[in-house]
PDB file of C-alpha atoms in Angstrom:
ATOM      1  CA  MET U   1     -36.058 -13.764   0.541  1.00 81.00           C
ATOM      2  CA  SER U   2     -34.695 -10.123  -0.689  1.00 86.00           C
ATOM      3  CA  LYS U   3     -33.037  -9.415  -3.958  1.00 93.00           C
ATOM      4  CA  GLY U   4     -29.469  -8.701  -4.009  1.00 93.00           C
ATOM      5  CA  GLN U   5     -28.286  -5.085  -4.230  1.00 92.00           C
ATOM      6  CA  VAL U   6     -25.475  -3.881  -6.262  1.00 89.00           C
ATOM      7  CA  ILE U   7     -23.549  -1.053  -3.840  1.00 86.00           C
ATOM      8  CA  GLU U   8     -20.799   1.026  -4.882  1.00 87.00           C
ATOM      9  CA  GLU U   9     -17.265   0.894  -3.217  1.00 89.00           C
ATOM     10  CA  ALA U  10     -14.629   3.774  -3.541  1.00 94.00           C
ATOM     11  CA  ALA U  11     -11.251   3.100  -4.336  1.00 96.00           C
ATOM     12  CA  ILE U  12      -7.523   4.857  -3.757  1.00 97.00           C
ATOM     13  CA  LEU U  13      -5.978   4.404  -7.020  1.00 98.00           C
ATOM     14  CA  PHE U  14      -2.175   5.649  -8.214  1.00 98.00           C
ATOM     15  CA  GLU U  15      -0.386   5.188 -11.130  1.00 98.00           C
ATOM     16  CA  ARG U  16       3.433   6.145 -11.295  1.00 97.00           C
ATOM     17  CA  THR U  17       6.387   5.807 -13.514  1.00 97.00           C
ATOM     18  CA  LEU U  18       9.273   4.400 -11.508  1.00 97.00           C
ATOM     19  CA  ALA U  19      12.741   4.423 -12.480  1.00 95.00           C
ATOM     20  CA  ALA U  20      13.723   0.682 -12.112  1.00 96.00           C
ATOM     21  CA  SER U  21      13.259  -2.150 -13.641  1.00 96.00           C
ATOM     22  CA  PRO U  22      10.017  -4.744 -12.778  1.00 97.00           C
ATOM     23  CA  GLU U  23      12.944  -6.967 -10.865  1.00 96.00           C
ATOM     24  CA  LYS U  24      13.690  -3.743  -9.069  1.00 95.00           C
ATOM     25  CA  ALA U  25      10.350  -2.554  -8.085  1.00 96.00           C
ATOM     26  CA  TRP U  26       9.477  -5.842  -7.425  1.00 96.00           C
ATOM     27  CA  ALA U  27      12.265  -6.335  -4.868  1.00 94.00           C
ATOM     28  CA  PHE U  28      11.215  -2.996  -3.136  1.00 92.00           C
ATOM     29  CA  LEU U  29       7.341  -4.549  -2.678  1.00 93.00           C
ATOM     30  CA  THR U  30       8.266  -7.515  -1.687  1.00 93.00           C
ATOM     31  CA  GLU U  31      11.850  -8.350   0.198  1.00 92.00           C
ATOM     32  CA  ILE U  32      12.019  -7.322   4.040  1.00 88.00           C
ATOM     33  CA  ALA U  33      15.235  -5.332   3.365  1.00 87.00           C
ATOM     34  CA  ARG U  34      13.662  -3.209   0.879  1.00 87.00           C
ATOM     35  CA  LEU U  35      10.059  -2.562   2.619  1.00 84.00           C
ATOM     36  CA  THR U  36      11.942  -1.133   5.325  1.00 83.00           C
ATOM     37  CA  GLU U  37      13.304   1.538   3.254  1.00 79.00           C
ATOM     38  CA  TRP U  38      10.075   2.834   1.962  1.00 81.00           C
ATOM     39  CA  TYR U  39       7.523   1.077   4.211  1.00 80.00           C
ATOM     40  CA  GLY U  40       8.781   0.440   7.604  1.00 76.00           C
ATOM     41  CA  GLU U  41       8.792  -2.881   9.286  1.00 85.00           C
ATOM     42  CA  GLY U  42       7.225  -5.820   8.421  1.00 86.00           C
ATOM     43  CA  ALA U  43       7.450  -8.804   6.094  1.00 90.00           C
ATOM     44  CA  ILE U  44       5.548 -11.011   3.249  1.00 94.00           C
ATOM     45  CA  GLU U  45       5.457 -14.227   2.765  1.00 95.00           C
ATOM     46  CA  ARG U  46       6.630 -14.665  -0.658  1.00 94.00           C
ATOM     47  CA  ARG U  47       3.387 -17.092  -2.110  1.00 97.00           C
ATOM     48  CA  GLU U  48      -0.380 -16.755  -2.208  1.00 97.00           C
ATOM     49  CA  GLY U  49      -1.903 -17.615   1.017  1.00 98.00           C
ATOM     50  CA  GLY U  50       1.221 -16.041   2.582  1.00 97.00           C
ATOM     51  CA  LYS U  51       0.823 -13.850   5.565  1.00 96.00           C
ATOM     52  CA  VAL U  52       1.991 -10.103   5.564  1.00 95.00           C
ATOM     53  CA  GLU U  53       2.453  -8.265   8.591  1.00 93.00           C
ATOM     54  CA  LEU U  54       3.656  -4.674   7.989  1.00 91.00           C
ATOM     55  CA  MET U  55       4.463  -1.650  10.736  1.00 87.00           C
ATOM     56  CA  GLY U  56       5.088  -4.036  13.567  1.00 85.00           C
ATOM     57  CA  GLY U  57       1.852  -5.826  12.974  1.00 86.00           C
ATOM     58  CA  HIS U  58      -0.522  -2.859  12.747  1.00 88.00           C
ATOM     59  CA  ILE U  59      -1.440  -4.035   9.166  1.00 92.00           C
ATOM     60  CA  ARG U  60      -2.006  -8.001   8.695  1.00 94.00           C
ATOM     61  CA  GLY U  61      -3.236  -9.581   5.755  1.00 96.00           C
ATOM     62  CA  VAL U  62      -3.132 -12.292   3.188  1.00 97.00           C
ATOM     63  CA  VAL U  63      -1.654 -12.645   0.270  1.00 98.00           C
ATOM     64  CA  THR U  64      -4.327 -13.328  -2.644  1.00 98.00           C
ATOM     65  CA  GLY U  65      -2.252 -12.875  -5.825  1.00 98.00           C
ATOM     66  CA  TRP U  66       1.680 -13.474  -6.255  1.00 98.00           C
ATOM     67  CA  ARG U  67       3.242 -13.243 -10.202  1.00 98.00           C
ATOM     68  CA  PRO U  68       6.809 -12.245  -9.282  1.00 97.00           C
ATOM     69  CA  ARG U  69       7.662  -9.036 -11.135  1.00 97.00           C
ATOM     70  CA  GLU U  70       4.004  -8.425 -12.460  1.00 98.00           C
ATOM     71  CA  PHE U  71       1.066  -8.389  -9.863  1.00 98.00           C
ATOM     72  CA  LEU U  72       0.950  -8.394  -5.982  1.00 98.00           C
ATOM     73  CA  ALA U  73      -2.115  -8.749  -4.243  1.00 98.00           C
ATOM     74  CA  TYR U  74      -3.242  -8.962  -0.551  1.00 97.00           C
ATOM     75  CA  THR U  75      -5.670  -8.244   2.163  1.00 97.00           C
ATOM     76  CA  TRP U  76      -5.288  -5.100   4.383  1.00 94.00           C
ATOM     77  CA  ASN U  77      -6.636  -5.095   7.480  1.00 93.00           C
ATOM     78  CA  VAL U  78      -5.705  -2.477  10.593  1.00 89.00           C
ATOM     79  CA  PHE U  79      -5.202  -3.567  14.314  1.00 90.00           C
ATOM     80  CA  SER U  80      -4.209  -1.634  17.111  1.00 85.00           C
ATOM     81  CA  PRO U  81      -1.705  -2.624  19.351  1.00 86.00           C
ATOM     82  CA  GLY U  82      -2.476  -5.732  21.488  1.00 87.00           C
ATOM     83  CA  GLU U  83      -5.520  -6.459  19.689  1.00 88.00           C
ATOM     84  CA  THR U  84      -6.628  -9.945  18.041  1.00 89.00           C
ATOM     85  CA  VAL U  85      -9.905  -8.794  16.101  1.00 90.00           C
ATOM     86  CA  SER U  86      -9.791  -5.682  14.583  1.00 88.00           C
ATOM     87  CA  GLY U  87     -12.229  -2.711  14.615  1.00 85.00           C
ATOM     88  CA  TRP U  88     -11.923  -2.163  10.775  1.00 85.00           C
ATOM     89  CA  PRO U  89     -12.774  -3.372   7.707  1.00 87.00           C
ATOM     90  CA  VAL U  90     -10.839  -5.783   5.611  1.00 93.00           C
ATOM     91  CA  THR U  91      -9.760  -3.897   2.495  1.00 95.00           C
ATOM     92  CA  TYR U  92      -7.909  -5.029  -0.539  1.00 97.00           C
ATOM     93  CA  LEU U  93      -4.586  -3.971  -1.873  1.00 97.00           C
ATOM     94  CA  GLU U  94      -2.923  -4.331  -5.200  1.00 98.00           C
ATOM     95  CA  PHE U  95      -0.010  -3.951  -7.230  1.00 98.00           C
ATOM     96  CA  VAL U  96       0.338  -4.104 -10.840  1.00 98.00           C
ATOM     97  CA  LEU U  97       4.060  -3.752 -12.464  1.00 98.00           C
ATOM     98  CA  VAL U  98       4.319  -3.197 -16.422  1.00 98.00           C
ATOM     99  CA  PRO U  99       7.593  -2.688 -18.289  1.00 98.00           C
ATOM    100  CA  GLU U 100       8.312   0.547 -19.872  1.00 97.00           C
ATOM    101  CA  GLY U 101      11.166   0.668 -21.511  1.00 95.00           C
ATOM    102  CA  GLU U 102      14.081   1.126 -18.876  1.00 94.00           C
ATOM    103  CA  ASN U 103      11.297   1.900 -16.170  1.00 97.00           C
ATOM    104  CA  THR U 104       8.133   0.729 -14.564  1.00 98.00           C
ATOM    105  CA  LYS U 105       4.458   1.578 -14.381  1.00 98.00           C
ATOM    106  CA  LEU U 106       3.151   0.923 -11.144  1.00 98.00           C
ATOM    107  CA  THR U 107      -0.826   0.868 -10.655  1.00 98.00           C
ATOM    108  CA  LEU U 108      -1.444   0.792  -7.085  1.00 98.00           C
ATOM    109  CA  ILE U 109      -5.625   0.242  -6.196  1.00 98.00           C
ATOM    110  CA  HIS U 110      -6.635  -0.215  -2.234  1.00 97.00           C
ATOM    111  CA  ARG U 111     -10.555  -0.678  -2.195  1.00 97.00           C
ATOM    112  CA  PRO U 112     -12.817  -0.315  -0.546  1.00 96.00           C
ATOM    113  CA  ILE U 113     -12.074   2.865   1.372  1.00 93.00           C
ATOM    114  CA  PRO U 114     -14.897   4.083   3.571  1.00 90.00           C
ATOM    115  CA  LYS U 115     -15.465   8.013   2.633  1.00 90.00           C
ATOM    116  CA  ARG U 116     -13.993   9.769   5.823  1.00 88.00           C
ATOM    117  CA  MET U 117     -10.822   7.603   5.414  1.00 89.00           C
ATOM    118  CA  GLN U 118     -10.555   8.462   1.800  1.00 94.00           C
ATOM    119  CA  PRO U 119      -8.188  11.497   2.034  1.00 95.00           C
ATOM    120  CA  GLN U 120      -6.215  10.199   4.944  1.00 93.00           C
ATOM    121  CA  THR U 121      -5.617   6.718   2.852  1.00 94.00           C
ATOM    122  CA  ALA U 122      -4.782   8.810  -0.353  1.00 96.00           C
ATOM    123  CA  MET U 123      -2.126  10.865   1.459  1.00 95.00           C
ATOM    124  CA  GLY U 124      -0.480   7.578   2.802  1.00 93.00           C
ATOM    125  CA  TRP U 125      -0.256   5.767   0.092  1.00 95.00           C
ATOM    126  CA  HIS U 126       1.405   9.176  -2.231  1.00 96.00           C
ATOM    127  CA  THR U 127       3.683   9.437   0.983  1.00 95.00           C
ATOM    128  CA  PHE U 128       4.504   5.605   0.637  1.00 93.00           C
ATOM    129  CA  LEU U 129       5.326   5.946  -3.105  1.00 95.00           C
ATOM    130  CA  ASP U 130       7.304   8.971  -3.033  1.00 95.00           C
ATOM    131  CA  MET U 131       9.483   7.380  -0.578  1.00 93.00           C
ATOM    132  CA  MET U 132       9.475   4.037  -2.502  1.00 92.00           C
ATOM    133  CA  ASP U 133      10.167   6.311  -5.624  1.00 93.00           C
ATOM    134  CA  ALA U 134      13.213   7.854  -4.060  1.00 93.00           C
ATOM    135  CA  ALA U 135      14.809   4.857  -2.618  1.00 91.00           C
ATOM    136  CA  LEU U 136      14.306   3.540  -6.107  1.00 93.00           C
ATOM    137  CA  ARG U 137      16.453   6.351  -7.288  1.00 91.00           C
ATOM    138  CA  GLY U 138      19.396   5.759  -4.945  1.00 90.00           C
ATOM    139  CA  GLU U 139      17.855   8.660  -2.507  1.00 90.00           C
ATOM    140  CA  ALA U 140      18.354   8.785   1.172  1.00 86.00           C
ATOM    141  CA  VAL U 141      14.927   8.319   2.112  1.00 87.00           C
ATOM    142  CA  GLY U 142      15.112   9.958   5.629  1.00 85.00           C
ATOM    143  CA  PRO U 143      12.059   9.995   7.980  1.00 88.00           C
ATOM    144  CA  ARG U 144       8.363   9.638   6.883  1.00 88.00           C
ATOM    145  CA  GLY U 145       7.261  12.948   8.928  1.00 90.00           C
ATOM    146  CA  PRO U 146       8.305  15.211   6.177  1.00 91.00           C
ATOM    147  CA  PHE U 147       6.834  13.094   3.231  1.00 93.00           C
ATOM    148  CA  MET U 148       3.333  13.183   5.299  1.00 91.00           C
ATOM    149  CA  GLN U 149       3.434  16.882   5.678  1.00 94.00           C
ATOM    150  CA  LYS U 150       3.943  17.620   2.264  1.00 95.00           C
ATOM    151  CA  ASN U 151       1.177  15.636   1.264  1.00 95.00           C
ATOM    152  CA  ALA U 152      -1.084  16.102   4.460  1.00 95.00           C
ATOM    153  CA  ALA U 153      -1.620  19.322   3.011  1.00 95.00           C
ATOM    154  CA  LEU U 154      -2.004  17.995  -0.839  1.00 95.00           C
ATOM    155  CA  TYR U 155      -4.965  16.505   0.288  1.00 95.00           C
ATOM    156  CA  GLY U 156      -6.439  18.079   3.112  1.00 94.00           C
ATOM    157  CA  VAL U 157      -5.650  15.704   5.976  1.00 93.00           C
ATOM    158  CA  ASP U 158      -5.166  17.213   9.714  1.00 90.00           C
ATOM    159  CA  LEU U 159      -2.278  15.034  10.595  1.00 90.00           C
ATOM    160  CA  ASP U 160      -3.075  15.874  14.425  1.00 85.00           C
ATOM    161  CA  ASN U 161      -6.494  14.436  13.713  1.00 81.00           C
ATOM    162  CA  LEU U 162      -6.398  11.421  12.151  1.00 79.00           C
ATOM    163  CA  GLN U 163      -9.567   9.251  11.210  1.00 69.00           C
ATOM    164  CA  ARG U 164      -9.399   6.057  13.675  1.00 68.00           C
TER     165      ARG U 164
END
């Protein structure tokens, strides 16, 4: 019998102050009409155990935490078109919302992230959070491309050679 081991795993962490109430921020994280403004096509069943399907089924998971206006968590797995079994490990995503006056502090944690995927994952979440922030401020968000190009430079990611 072998002894258990402690392994260290990396996570991506973002903290943002959003110019919105927790109610409005929550809507952008969970409501289909709002998700499309910053994340793209998708749906999240509004309960623990609910199905998560984002980006046309590219991202699939299960809701593991559902406390409206406070905490949302779900598993995260990446699927290529036509796949029924993902070649990627299951990861976990958490959003914590805390009121700060008229604003909301959003904390996002995504873990574990394999080393080779860390810059790309950070760039991706930075992009999505920039888009959500703009949408919350009432700005026309537009296509994802310009946001990704700016953040790819920030994280040293070659958009023509993304990790798979």
